[in-house]
Coordinates of C-alpha atoms in Angstrom, one line a residue:
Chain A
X1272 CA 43.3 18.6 -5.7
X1273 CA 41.1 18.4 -8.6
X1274 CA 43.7 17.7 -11.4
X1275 CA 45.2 15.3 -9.7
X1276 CA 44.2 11.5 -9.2
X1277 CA 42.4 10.7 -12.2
X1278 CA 43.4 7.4 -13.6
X1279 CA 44.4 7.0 -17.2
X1280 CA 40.8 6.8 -18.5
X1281 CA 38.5 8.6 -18.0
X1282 CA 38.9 11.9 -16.8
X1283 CA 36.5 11.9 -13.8
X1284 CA 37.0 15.9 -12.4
X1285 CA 37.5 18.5 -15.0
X1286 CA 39.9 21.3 -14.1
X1287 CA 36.5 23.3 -13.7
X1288 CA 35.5 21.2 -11.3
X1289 CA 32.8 19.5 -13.4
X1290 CA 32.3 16.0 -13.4
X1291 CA 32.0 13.3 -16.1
X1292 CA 28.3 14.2 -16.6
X1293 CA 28.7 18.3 -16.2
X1294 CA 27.4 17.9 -12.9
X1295 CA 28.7 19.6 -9.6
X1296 CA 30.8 18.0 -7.1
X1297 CA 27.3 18.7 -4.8
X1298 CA 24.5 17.5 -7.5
X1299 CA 22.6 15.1 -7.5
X1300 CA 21.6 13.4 -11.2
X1301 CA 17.8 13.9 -12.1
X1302 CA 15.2 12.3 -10.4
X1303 CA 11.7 11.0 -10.5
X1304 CA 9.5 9.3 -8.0
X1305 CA 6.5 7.8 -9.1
X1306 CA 4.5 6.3 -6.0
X1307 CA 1.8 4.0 -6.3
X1308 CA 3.2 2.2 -9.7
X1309 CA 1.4 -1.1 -9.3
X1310 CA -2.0 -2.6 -8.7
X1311 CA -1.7 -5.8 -7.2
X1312 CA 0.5 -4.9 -4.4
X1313 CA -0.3 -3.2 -0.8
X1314 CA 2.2 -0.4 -1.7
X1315 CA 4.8 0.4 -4.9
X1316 CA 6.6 2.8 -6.4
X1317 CA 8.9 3.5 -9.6
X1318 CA 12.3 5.2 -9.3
X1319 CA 14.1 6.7 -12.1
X1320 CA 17.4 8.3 -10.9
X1321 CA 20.1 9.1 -13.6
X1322 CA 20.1 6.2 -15.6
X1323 CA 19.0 3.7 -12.6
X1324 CA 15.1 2.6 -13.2
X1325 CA 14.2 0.7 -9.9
X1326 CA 10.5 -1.0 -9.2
X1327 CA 10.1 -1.7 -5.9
X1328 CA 6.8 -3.2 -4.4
X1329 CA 5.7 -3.7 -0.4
X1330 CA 2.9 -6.7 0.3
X1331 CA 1.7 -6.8 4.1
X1332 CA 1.2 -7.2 6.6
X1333 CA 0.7 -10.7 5.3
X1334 CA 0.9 -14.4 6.8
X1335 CA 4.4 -15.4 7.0
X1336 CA 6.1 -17.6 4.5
X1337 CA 7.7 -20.1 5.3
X1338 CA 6.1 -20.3 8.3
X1339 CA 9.0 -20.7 10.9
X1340 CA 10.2 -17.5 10.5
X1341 CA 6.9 -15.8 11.9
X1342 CA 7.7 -13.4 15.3
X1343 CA 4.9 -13.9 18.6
X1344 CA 5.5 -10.1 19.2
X1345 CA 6.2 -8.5 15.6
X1346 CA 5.8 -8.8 12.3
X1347 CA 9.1 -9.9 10.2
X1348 CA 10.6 -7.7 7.3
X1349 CA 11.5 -10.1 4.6
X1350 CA 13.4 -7.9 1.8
X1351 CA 14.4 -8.8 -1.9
X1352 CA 16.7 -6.7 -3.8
X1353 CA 17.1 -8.4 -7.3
X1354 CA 19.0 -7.5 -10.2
X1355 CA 17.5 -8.5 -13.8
X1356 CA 19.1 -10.0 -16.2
X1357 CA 18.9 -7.1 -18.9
X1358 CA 19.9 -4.1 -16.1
X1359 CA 23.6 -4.2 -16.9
X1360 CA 25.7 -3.8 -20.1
X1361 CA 26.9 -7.6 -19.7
X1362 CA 23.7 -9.5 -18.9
X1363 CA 23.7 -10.5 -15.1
X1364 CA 23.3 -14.1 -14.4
X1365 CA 19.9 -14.1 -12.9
X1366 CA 19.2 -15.1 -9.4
X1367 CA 20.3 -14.4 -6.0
X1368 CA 24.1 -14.0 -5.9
X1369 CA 26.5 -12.7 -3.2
X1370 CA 25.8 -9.2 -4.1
X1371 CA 22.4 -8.8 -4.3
X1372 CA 22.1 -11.3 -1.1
X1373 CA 24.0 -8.7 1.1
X1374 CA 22.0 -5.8 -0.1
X1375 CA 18.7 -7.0 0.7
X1376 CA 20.0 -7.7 4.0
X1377 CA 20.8 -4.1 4.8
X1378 CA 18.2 -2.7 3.3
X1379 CA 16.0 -5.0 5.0
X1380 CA 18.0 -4.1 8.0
X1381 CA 17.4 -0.7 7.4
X1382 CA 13.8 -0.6 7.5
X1383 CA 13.6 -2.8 10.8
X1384 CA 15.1 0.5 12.6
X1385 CA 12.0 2.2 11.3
X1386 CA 9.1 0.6 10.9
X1387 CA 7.1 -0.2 13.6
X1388 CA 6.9 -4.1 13.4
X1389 CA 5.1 -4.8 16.8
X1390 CA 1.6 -3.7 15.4
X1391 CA 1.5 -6.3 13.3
X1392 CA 2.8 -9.7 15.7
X1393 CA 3.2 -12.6 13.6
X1394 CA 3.2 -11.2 9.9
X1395 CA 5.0 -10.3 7.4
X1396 CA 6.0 -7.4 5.5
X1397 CA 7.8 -7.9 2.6
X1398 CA 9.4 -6.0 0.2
X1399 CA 10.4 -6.4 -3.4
X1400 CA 13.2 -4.4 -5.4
X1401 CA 13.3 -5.0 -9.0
X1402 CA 16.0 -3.5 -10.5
X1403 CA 15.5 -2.9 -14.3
X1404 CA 18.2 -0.5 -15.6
X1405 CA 21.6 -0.3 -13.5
X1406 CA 24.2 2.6 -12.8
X1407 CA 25.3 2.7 -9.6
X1408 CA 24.0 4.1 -6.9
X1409 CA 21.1 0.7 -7.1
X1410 CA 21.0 -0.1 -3.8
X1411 CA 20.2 3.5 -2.5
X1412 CA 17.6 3.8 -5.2
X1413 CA 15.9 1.0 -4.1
X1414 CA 15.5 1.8 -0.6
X1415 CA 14.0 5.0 -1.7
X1416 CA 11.7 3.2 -4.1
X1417 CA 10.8 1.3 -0.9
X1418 CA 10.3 3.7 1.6
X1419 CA 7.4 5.3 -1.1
X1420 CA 5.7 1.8 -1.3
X1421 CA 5.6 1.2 2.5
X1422 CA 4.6 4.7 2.9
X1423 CA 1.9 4.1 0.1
X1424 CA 1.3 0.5 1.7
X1425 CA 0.2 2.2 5.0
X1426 CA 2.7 0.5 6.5
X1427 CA 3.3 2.9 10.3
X1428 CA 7.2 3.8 10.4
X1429 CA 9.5 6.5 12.1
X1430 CA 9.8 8.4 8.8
X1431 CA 10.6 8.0 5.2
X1432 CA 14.1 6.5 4.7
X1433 CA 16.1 8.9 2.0
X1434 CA 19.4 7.6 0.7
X1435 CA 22.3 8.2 -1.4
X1436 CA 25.7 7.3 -2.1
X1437 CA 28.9 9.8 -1.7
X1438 CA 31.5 8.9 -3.0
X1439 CA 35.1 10.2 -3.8
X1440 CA 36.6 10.7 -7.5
X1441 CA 39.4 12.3 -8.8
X1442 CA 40.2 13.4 -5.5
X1443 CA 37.8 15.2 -4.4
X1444 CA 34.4 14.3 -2.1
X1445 CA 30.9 14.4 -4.6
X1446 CA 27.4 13.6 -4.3
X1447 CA 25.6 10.6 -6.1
X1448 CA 28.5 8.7 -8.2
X1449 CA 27.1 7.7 -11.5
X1450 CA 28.9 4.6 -13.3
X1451 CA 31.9 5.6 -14.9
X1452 CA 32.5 7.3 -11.1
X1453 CA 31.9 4.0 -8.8
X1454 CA 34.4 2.2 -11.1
X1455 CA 37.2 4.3 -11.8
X1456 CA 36.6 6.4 -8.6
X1457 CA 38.5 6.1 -5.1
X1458 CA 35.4 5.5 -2.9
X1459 CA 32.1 4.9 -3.0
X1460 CA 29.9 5.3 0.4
X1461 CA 26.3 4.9 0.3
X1462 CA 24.2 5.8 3.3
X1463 CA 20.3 5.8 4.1
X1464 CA 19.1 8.9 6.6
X1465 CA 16.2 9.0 8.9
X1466 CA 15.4 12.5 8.6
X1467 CA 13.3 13.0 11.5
X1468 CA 15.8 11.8 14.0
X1469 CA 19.2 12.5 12.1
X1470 CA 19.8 9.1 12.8
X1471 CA 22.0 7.2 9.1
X1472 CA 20.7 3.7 9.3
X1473 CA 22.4 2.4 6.8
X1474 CA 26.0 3.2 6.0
X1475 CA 29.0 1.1 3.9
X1476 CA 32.3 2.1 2.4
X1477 CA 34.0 0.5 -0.3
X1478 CA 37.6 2.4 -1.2
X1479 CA 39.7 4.5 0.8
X1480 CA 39.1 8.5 2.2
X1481 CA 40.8 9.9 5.2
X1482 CA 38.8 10.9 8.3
X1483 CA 38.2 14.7 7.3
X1484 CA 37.2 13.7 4.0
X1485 CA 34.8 11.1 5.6
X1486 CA 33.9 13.8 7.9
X1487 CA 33.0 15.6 4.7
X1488 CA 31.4 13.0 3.1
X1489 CA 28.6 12.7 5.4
X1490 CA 27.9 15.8 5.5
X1491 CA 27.8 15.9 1.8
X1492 CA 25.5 13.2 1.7
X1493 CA 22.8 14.0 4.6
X1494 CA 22.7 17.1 2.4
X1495 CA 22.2 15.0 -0.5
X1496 CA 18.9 12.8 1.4
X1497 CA 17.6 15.9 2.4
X1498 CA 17.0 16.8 -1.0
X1499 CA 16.3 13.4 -2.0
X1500 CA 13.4 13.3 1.1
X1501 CA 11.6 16.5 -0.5
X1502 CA 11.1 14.5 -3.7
X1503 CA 9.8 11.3 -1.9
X1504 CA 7.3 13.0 0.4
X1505 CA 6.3 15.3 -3.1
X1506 CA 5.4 11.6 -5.2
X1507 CA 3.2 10.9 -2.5
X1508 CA 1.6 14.2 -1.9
X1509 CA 0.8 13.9 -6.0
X1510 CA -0.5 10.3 -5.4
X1511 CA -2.5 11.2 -2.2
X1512 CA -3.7 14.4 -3.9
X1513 CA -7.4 15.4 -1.5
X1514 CA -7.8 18.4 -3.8
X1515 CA -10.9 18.7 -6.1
X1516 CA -10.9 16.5 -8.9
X1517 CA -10.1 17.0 -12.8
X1518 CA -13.3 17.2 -14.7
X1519 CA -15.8 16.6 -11.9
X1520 CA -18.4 18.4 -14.6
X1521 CA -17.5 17.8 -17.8
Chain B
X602 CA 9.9 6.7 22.1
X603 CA 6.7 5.6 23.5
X604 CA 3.9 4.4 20.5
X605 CA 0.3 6.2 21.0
X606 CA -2.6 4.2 21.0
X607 CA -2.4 0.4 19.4
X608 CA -4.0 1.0 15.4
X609 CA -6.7 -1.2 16.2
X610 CA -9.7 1.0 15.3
X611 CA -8.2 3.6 13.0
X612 CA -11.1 3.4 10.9
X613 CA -13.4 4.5 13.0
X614 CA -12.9 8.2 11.4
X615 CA -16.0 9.0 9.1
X616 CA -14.6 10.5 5.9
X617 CA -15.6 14.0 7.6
X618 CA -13.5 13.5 11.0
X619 CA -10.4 13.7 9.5
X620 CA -10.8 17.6 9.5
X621 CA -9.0 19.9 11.3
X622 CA -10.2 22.1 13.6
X623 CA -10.0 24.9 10.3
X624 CA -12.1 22.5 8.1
X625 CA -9.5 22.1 6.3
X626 CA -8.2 18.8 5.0
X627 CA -4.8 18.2 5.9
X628 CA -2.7 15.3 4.1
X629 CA 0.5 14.2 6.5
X630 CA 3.3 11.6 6.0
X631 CA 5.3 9.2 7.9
X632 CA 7.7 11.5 10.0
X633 CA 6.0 14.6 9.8
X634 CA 5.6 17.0 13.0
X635 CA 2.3 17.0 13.6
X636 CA 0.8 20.1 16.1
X637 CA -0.9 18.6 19.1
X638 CA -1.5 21.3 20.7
X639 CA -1.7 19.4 24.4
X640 CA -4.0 16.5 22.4
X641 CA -3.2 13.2 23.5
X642 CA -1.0 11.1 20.5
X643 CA -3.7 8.8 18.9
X644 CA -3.6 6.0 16.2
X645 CA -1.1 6.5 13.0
X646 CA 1.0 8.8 15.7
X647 CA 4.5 8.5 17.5
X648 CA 5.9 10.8 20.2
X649 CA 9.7 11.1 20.7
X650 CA 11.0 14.0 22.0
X651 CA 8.0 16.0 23.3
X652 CA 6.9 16.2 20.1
X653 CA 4.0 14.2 17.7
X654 CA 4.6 13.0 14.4
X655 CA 2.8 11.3 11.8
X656 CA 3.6 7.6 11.5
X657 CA 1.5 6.4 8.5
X658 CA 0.3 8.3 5.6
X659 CA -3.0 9.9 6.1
X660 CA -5.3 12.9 6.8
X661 CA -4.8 14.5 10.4
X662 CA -7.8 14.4 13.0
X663 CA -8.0 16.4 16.0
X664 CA -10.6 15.7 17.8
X665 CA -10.0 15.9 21.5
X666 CA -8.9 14.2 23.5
X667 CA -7.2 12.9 20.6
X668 CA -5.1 14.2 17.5
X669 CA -4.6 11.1 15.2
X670 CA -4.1 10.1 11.2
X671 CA -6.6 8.6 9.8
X672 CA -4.7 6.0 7.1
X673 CA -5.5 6.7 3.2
X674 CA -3.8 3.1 2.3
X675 CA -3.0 0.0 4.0
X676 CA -4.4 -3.5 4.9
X677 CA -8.0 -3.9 5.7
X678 CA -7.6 -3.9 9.4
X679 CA -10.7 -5.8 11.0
X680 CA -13.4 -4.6 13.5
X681 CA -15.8 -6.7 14.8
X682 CA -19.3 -6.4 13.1
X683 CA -17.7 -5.6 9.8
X684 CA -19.6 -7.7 7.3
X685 CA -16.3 -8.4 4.8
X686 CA -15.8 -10.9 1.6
X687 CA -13.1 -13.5 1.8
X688 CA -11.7 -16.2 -0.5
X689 CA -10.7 -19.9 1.1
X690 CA -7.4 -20.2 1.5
X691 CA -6.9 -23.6 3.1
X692 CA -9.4 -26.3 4.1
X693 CA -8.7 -28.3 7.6
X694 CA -10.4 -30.5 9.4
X695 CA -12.9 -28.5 11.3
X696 CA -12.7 -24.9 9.9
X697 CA -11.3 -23.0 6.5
X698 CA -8.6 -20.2 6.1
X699 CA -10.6 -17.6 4.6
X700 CA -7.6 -15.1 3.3
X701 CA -10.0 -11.3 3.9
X702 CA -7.2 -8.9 2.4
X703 CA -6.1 -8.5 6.8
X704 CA -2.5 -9.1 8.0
X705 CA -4.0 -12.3 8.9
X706 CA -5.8 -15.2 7.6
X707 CA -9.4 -15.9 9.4
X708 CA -10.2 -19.3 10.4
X709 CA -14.0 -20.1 9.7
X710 CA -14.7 -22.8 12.1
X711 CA -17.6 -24.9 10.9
X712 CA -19.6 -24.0 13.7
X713 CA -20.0 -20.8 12.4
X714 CA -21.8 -21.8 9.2
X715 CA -25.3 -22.9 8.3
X716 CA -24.4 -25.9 8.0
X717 CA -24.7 -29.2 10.1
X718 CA -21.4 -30.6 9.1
X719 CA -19.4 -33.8 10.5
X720 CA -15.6 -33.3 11.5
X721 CA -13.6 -34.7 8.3
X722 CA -16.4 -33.1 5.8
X723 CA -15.4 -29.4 5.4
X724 CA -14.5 -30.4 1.6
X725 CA -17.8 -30.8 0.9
X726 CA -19.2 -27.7 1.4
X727 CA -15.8 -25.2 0.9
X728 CA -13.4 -25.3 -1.2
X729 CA -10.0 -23.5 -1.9
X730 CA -10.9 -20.2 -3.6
X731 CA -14.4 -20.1 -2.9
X732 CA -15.5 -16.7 -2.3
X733 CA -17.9 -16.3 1.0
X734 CA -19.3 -13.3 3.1
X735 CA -19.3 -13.1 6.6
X736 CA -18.6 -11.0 9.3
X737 CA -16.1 -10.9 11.9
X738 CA -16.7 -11.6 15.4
X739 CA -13.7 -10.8 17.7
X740 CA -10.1 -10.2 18.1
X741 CA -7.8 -11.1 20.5
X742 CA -4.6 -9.5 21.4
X743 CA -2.4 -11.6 19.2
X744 CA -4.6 -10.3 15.8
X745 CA -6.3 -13.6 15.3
X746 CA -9.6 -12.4 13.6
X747 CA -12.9 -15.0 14.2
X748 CA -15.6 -14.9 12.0
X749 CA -19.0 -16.1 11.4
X750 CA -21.1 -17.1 8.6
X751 CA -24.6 -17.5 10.6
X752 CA -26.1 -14.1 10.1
X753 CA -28.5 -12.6 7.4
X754 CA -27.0 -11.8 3.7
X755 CA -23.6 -14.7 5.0
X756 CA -23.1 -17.1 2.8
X757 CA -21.2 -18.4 0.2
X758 CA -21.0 -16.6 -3.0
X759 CA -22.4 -17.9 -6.8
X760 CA -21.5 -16.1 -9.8
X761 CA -20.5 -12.7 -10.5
X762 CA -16.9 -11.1 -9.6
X763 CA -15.1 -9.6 -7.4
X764 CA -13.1 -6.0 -7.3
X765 CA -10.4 -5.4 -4.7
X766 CA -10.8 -1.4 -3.8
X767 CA -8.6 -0.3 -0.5
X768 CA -10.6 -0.8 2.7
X769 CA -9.4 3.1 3.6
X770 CA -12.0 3.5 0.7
X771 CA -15.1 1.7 1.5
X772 CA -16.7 4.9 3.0
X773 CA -16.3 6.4 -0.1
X774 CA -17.6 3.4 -2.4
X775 CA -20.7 2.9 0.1
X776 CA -21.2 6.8 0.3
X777 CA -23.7 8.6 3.0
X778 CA -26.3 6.4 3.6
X779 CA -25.6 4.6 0.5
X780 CA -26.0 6.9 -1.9
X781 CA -22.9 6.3 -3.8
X782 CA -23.5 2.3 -4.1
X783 CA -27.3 3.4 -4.8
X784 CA -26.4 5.7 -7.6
X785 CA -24.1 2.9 -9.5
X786 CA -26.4 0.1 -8.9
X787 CA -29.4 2.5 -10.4
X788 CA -27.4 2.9 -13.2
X789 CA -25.8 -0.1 -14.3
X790 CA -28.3 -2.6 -12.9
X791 CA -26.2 -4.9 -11.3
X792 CA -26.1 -6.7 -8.0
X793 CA -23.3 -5.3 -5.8
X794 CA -22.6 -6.4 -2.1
X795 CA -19.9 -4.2 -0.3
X796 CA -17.5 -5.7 2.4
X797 CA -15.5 -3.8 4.8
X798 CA -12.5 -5.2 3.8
X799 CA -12.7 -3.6 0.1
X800 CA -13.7 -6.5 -1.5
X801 CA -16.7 -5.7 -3.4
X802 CA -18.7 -8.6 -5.2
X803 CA -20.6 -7.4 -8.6
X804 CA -22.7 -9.7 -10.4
X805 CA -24.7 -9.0 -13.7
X806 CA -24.7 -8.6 -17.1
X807 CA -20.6 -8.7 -18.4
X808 CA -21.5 -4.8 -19.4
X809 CA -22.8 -3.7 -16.1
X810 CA -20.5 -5.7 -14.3
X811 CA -17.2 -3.6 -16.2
X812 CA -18.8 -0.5 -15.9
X813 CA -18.9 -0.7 -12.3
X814 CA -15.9 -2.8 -12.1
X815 CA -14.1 1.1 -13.9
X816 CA -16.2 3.3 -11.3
X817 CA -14.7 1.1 -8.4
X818 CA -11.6 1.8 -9.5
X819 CA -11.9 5.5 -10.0
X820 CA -13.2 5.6 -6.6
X821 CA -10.4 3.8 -5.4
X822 CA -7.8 5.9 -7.3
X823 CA -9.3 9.1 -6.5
X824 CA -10.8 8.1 -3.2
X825 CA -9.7 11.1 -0.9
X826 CA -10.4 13.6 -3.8
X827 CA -13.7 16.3 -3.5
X828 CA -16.0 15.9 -6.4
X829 CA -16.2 12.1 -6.9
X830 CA -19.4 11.8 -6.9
X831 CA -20.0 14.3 -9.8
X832 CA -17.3 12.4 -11.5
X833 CA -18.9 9.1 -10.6
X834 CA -22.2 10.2 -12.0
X835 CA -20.7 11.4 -15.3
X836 CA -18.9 8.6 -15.7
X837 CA -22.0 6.3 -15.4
X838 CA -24.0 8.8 -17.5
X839 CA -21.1 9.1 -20.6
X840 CA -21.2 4.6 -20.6
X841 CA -25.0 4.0 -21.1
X842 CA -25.1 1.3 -23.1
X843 CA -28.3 2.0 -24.7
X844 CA -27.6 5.5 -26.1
X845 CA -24.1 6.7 -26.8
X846 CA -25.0 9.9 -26.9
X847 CA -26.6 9.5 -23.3
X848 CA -24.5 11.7 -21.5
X849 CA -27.2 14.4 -21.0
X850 CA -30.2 11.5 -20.5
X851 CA -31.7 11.9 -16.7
X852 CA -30.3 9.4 -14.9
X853 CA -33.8 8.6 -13.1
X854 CA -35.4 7.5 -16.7
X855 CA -32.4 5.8 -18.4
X856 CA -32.3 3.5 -15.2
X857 CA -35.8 3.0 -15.5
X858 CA -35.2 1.7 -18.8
X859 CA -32.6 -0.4 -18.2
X860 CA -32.2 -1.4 -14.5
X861 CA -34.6 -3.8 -14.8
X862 CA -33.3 -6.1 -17.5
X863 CA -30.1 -6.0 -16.7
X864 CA -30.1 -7.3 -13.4
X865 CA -31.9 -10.5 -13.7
X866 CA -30.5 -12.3 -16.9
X867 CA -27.3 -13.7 -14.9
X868 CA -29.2 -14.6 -11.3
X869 CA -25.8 -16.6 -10.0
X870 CA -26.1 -20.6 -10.7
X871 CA -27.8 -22.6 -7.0
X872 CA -25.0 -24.0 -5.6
X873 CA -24.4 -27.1 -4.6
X874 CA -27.2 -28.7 -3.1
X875 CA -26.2 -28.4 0.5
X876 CA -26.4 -24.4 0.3
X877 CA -29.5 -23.2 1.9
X878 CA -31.0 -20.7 -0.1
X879 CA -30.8 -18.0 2.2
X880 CA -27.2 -17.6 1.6
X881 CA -27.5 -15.6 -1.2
X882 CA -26.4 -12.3 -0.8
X883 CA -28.4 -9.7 0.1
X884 CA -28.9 -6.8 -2.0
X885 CA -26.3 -3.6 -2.1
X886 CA -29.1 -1.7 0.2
X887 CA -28.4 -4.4 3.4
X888 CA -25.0 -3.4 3.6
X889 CA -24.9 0.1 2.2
X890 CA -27.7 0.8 5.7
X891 CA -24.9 -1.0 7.4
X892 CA -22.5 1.1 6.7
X893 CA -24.1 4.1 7.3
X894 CA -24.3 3.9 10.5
X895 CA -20.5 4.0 10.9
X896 CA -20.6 6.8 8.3

């Protein structure tokens, strides 16, 4: 299965098994979780994974703006996944655009399913992704940037929302798809988990897999948001530290 | 899955109640199982399933009949009596927006100042991004928040600045019967008032005014940490102005020194005439024996 399927450049699945990067069909690329990036807003935090550096930043409950779009029993989740100009190799046009419209949809979608929005009737919370350095895997990386800054914006919710993308290249299923993978690669299937429950609240395919290999896939990439929810609720725990302070006598 | 208890009051917890039954301090997050061992599911809780979990991110309390999470973040969340600092938003007819860092903006009404006022004239006496004090009065179901400026230490606010801390800290900035707000003011000589919202106003000399402005924010940053205090004091100690090599001065004497000076030179400009005089602020003291109470 492995040597087979690779189109003409580049090879995505060494004979090995190893992928583009040296990773494992199972591996996830490095990452870091800094909660509590900003000052100004309610909650924030900064997301480097693989080559993807995401910002994101939660302000609320707030008043509603505009106005019209304010809920007598719960607060509305207004969401803004943006792109910036200098993220991708070929600078992005900046503004809102098809893409980026649709993903701050589902994301915003996603978070509706968890947070618990009737606590705060008529307000808004509303959430900011800033995407600064692109390569794939953007949209999941900002709803885990999220998740931390509504977490560190007090913000009451079911549970953190982990995500990650599976995807599948050079024929077989892996974990995480880095550039080179979501372009040249046969599918690409990002999904967001709510741990507690088991429950994927956010789930799209682009590509083709057959059922087993779907079958596959999610299990892959529950696996995957596992790992990826161990990191998120560790940023926090270092943010929210309650042990004794550094230097309280020097 | 049935909600516990509505959030209204999570504050409520002093900084001590959000022990567990070991002593221990215990730091959950959203989604964690908490053990309830047969408590009732309080504020920052969810039950699904038979079982309690965590639903903001905070320090777990069980005091029966309750086991709840006391929230380390979030919005200021307003209680009535809470004396809180709040910047105009929008003027109307009869009342002001005042924006108090809650979900939701607090109309003044003019009523509720010192003022005798005509309907037409609220212009006259606030504008947008004035700062004021007052405190809040009620809530109704819908979270609209009244407030009141008629009470002692209300007012509107001349001069100084203001620092934004989380509300989840104020507890820690006031300290046991004052004693943190006591310390920095002994030390640095300025003017501070406190509001339950974690808007703190600060007025004095531009050096006394940053040092505290960088104690509030380790306070803020390190709020939930043991050993502030110490930290606090050393700080404060290490930034005499008068003596770099202060650090090992007695804090009694150096204030001694230069408490006095410090806090008079920038008394905030009178306001406009219509202000009555007593709106001044009160001193950090009022509010710190305010506080304590709820400590």
């Amino acid at each position: 299965m492995g040597n087979v399927g690779a189109k003409e450049i580049p090879v995505l699945l060494s004979p090995e098994g190893l992928r583009i990067d040296g990773r494992r069909l199972d591996e996830l690329r490095p990452l870091t979780i800094q909660a509590g990036a900003l000052h100004q807003a309610d909650g924030s935090a900064f997301v480097e994974w693989g080559a993807n550096k995401v910002l994101a930043a939660v302000y609320g409950p707030r008043e509603v703006h505009p106005r019209h779009l304010q809920q007598n029993h719960k607060a509305v989740i207004q969401c803004r996944y943006n792109m910036a100009a200098f993220s991708v190799d070929e600078r992005k046009r900046p503004g809102l655009d098809r893409r980026s419209q649709e993903i701050s949809k589902v994301i915003g979608e996603a978070f509706e399913s968890v947070v618990f929005a009737e606590e705060y009737p008529r307000t808004s919370i509303d959430i900011y992704i800033e995407v600064l350095q692109a390569n794939a895997g953007t949209r999941c990386a900002g709803l885990v940037a999220a998740s931390v800054a509504l977490a560190d914006a007090g913000i009451p919710m079911v549970d953190l929302l982990p995500a990650v993308a599976v995807g599948k290249v050079g024929g077989a299923i892996a974990l995480d798809l880095k550039k080179e993978e979501d372009n040249f690669g046969e599918a690409d299937l990002p999904m967001a988990l709510v741990p507690q429950s088991g429950r994927l609240v956010l789930l799209q395919m682009e590509g083709h897999m057959t059922e087993a290999e779907l079958a596959q896939a999610l299990d892959l990439g529950v696996k995957g948001c596992r790992e990826i929810y161990e990191k998120m609720k560790q940023a926090l725990r270092e943010r929210y530290a309650i042990g004794p302070m550094a230097g309280a006598s020097s | 899955m049935s909600r516990g208890h509505r959030p209204g009051h999570r504050r409520r917890g002093r900084e001590d109640s959000s022990s567990h039954p070991s002593g221990e301090r215990i730091l959950v997050l959203p989604g964690e199982e908490i053990p309830a061992h047969g408590l009732k599911p309080g504020p920052g809780t969810y039950r699904t399933g038979g079982k309690v979990y965590a639903s903001v991110l905070g320090l777990l309390s069980s005091r029966p009949p309750l086991v709840q999470v006391i929230p380390l973040s979030g919005r200021y969340i307003p209680k009535p009596g809470d004396v809180v600092l709040g910047t105009v938003t929008d003027v109307q007819g009869t009342f002001w927006l005042l924006d108090i860092g809650a979900p939701r903006w607090a109309p003044l009404h003019m009523t509720g100042t010192p003022w005798k006022i005509d309907v037409g004239e609220t212009e006259r006496y606030l504008h947008v991004g004035d700062a004021v004090t007052v405190q809040v009065e009620n809530l109704d179901a819908t979270g609209r928040i009244g407030v009141t400026m008629l009470g002692e230490g209300l007012g509107k606010l001349e001069g100084g600045t203001i620092v934004h801390v989380s509300a989840a800290r104020i507890p820690r900035v006031v300290g046991r019967g004052g004693s943190m707000v006591g310390m920095i003011t002994r030390h640095t000589g300025a003017q501070i008032v406190v509001g339950q919202n974690g808007r703190i106003w600060v007025n004095g000399t531009p050096e006394a005014i940053r040092r505290v402005t960088a104690v509030l924010r380790l306070i803020d940053e390190n709020g939930q940490r043991s050993g502030l205090t110490d930290r606090v004091e050393s700080y404060l100690l290490s930034t005499m102005p008068t003596g770099p090599s202060g650090p090992r001065e007695p804090p009694m004497e150096s204030a001694g020194r230069e408490g006095p000076e410090s806090s008079e030179p920038s008394a905030p400009p009178r306001s406009p005439p219509m202000l009555d005089d007593e709106v001044e602020p009160e001193s950090d003291e009022e509010n710190g024996t305010d506080e304590s109470g709820d400590l």
